[in-house]
Coordinates of C-alpha atoms and ligand atoms in Angstrom, one line a residue:
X1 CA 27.3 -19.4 -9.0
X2 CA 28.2 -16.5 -6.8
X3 CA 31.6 -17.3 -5.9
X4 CA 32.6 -18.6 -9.3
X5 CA 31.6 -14.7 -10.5
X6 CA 34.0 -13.3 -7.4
X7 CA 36.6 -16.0 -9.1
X8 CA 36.7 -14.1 -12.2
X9 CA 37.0 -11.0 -10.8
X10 CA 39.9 -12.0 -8.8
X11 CA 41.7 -13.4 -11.3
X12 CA 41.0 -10.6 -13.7
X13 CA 42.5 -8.0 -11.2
X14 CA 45.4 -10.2 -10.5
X15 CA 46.1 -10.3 -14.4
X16 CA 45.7 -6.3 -14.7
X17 CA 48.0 -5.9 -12.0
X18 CA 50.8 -9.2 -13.0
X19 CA 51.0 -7.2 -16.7
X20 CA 51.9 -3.9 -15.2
X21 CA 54.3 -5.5 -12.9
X22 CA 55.9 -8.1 -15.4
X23 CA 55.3 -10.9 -13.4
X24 CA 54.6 -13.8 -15.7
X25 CA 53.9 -16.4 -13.6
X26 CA 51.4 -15.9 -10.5
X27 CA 52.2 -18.3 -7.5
X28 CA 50.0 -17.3 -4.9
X29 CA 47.0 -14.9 -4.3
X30 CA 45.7 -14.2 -0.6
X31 CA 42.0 -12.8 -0.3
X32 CA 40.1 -12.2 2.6
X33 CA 36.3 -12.5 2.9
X34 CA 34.3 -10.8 6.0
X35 CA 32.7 -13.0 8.4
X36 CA 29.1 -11.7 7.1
X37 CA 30.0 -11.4 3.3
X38 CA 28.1 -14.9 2.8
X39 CA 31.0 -16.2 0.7
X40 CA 31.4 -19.4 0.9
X41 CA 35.5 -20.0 1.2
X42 CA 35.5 -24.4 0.2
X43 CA 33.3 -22.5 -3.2
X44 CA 36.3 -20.2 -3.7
X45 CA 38.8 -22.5 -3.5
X46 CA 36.7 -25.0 -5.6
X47 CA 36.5 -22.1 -8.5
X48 CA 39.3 -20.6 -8.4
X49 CA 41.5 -22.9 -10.7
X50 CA 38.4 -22.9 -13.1
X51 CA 38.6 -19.1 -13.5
X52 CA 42.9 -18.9 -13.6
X53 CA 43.1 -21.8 -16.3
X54 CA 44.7 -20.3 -19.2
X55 CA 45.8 -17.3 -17.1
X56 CA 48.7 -15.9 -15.9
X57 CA 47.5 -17.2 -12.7
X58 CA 47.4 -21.0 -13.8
X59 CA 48.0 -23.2 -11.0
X60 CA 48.3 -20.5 -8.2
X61 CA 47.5 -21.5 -4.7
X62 CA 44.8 -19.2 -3.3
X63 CA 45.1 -18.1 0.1
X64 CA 41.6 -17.4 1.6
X65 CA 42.2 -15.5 4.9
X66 CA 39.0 -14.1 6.7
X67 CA 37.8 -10.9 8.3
X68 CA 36.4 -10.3 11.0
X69 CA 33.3 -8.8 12.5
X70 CA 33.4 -4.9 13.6
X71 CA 29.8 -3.7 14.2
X72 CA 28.5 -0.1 16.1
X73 CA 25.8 -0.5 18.4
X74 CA 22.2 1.5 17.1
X75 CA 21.7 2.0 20.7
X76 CA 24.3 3.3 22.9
X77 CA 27.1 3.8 19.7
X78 CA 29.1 1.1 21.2
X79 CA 31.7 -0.5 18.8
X80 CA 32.4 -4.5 19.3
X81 CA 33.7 -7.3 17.5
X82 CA 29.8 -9.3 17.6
X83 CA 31.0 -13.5 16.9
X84 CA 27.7 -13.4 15.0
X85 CA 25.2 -10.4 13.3
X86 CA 23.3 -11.8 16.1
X87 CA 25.4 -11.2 18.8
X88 CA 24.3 -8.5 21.2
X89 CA 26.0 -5.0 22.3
X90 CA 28.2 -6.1 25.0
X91 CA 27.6 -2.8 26.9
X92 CA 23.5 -2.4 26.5
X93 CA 22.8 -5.7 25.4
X94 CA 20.6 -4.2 22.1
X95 CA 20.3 -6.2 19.0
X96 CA 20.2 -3.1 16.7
X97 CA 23.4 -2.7 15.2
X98 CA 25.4 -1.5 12.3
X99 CA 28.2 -3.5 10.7
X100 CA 31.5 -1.6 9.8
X101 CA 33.4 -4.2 8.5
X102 CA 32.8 -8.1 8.0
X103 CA 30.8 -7.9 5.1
X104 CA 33.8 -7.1 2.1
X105 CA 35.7 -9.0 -0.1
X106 CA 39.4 -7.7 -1.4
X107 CA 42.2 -8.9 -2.7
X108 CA 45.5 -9.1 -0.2
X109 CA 48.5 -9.7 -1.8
X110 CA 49.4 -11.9 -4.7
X111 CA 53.0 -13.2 -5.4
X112 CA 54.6 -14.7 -8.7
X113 CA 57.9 -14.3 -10.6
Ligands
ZN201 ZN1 24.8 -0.9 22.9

């Protein structure tokens, strides 16, 4: 499963980062997934105590925050926040766009003691 892979990598760089801090005991981990990044966020939460068992992140509540859509217009260079890929330019009405943000995954902020 996709999101069980992004799961591991999460927890993995919140590990790296715990050990150089000294933090023993992770709390909480906010995430935030674009809009278009096709990742689903129920899957994340479902997988994410799977990957942190045994971790330094054990039983840390994940915080899955989401980002959204920034696209520029092929057409007229336009840039717009489209509610869907599908959405049209708002000033030409063209369908031809390129995305600029929406489509990431990254890790926000994690807390612990
Ligand atoms: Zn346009």
């Amino acid at each position: 499963m996709h999101e069980l892979s992004l799961c591991e990598s999460i927890t993995g760089l919140v590990a790296d980062c715990a050990a150089r801090e000294g933090i023993g005991r992770v709390t909480r981990v906010t995430v935030a997934i674009g809009k278009a990044s096709a990742i689903d966020p129920e899957a994340l939460l479902f997988c994410f105590p799977i990957t942190t068992e045994g971790t330094v992140a054990a039983g840390a509540e994940l915080v899955v925050e989401q980002i959204a859509l920034r696209a520029r217009c092929t057409d007229c260079g336009a840039e717009f926040a489209p509610l869907s890929r599908m959405a049209p330019c708002p000033a030409c009405g063209g369908f031809a766009k390129t995305l600029l943000a929406g489509q990431e995954m990254q890790v926000v902020s994690f807390e612990g003691e």
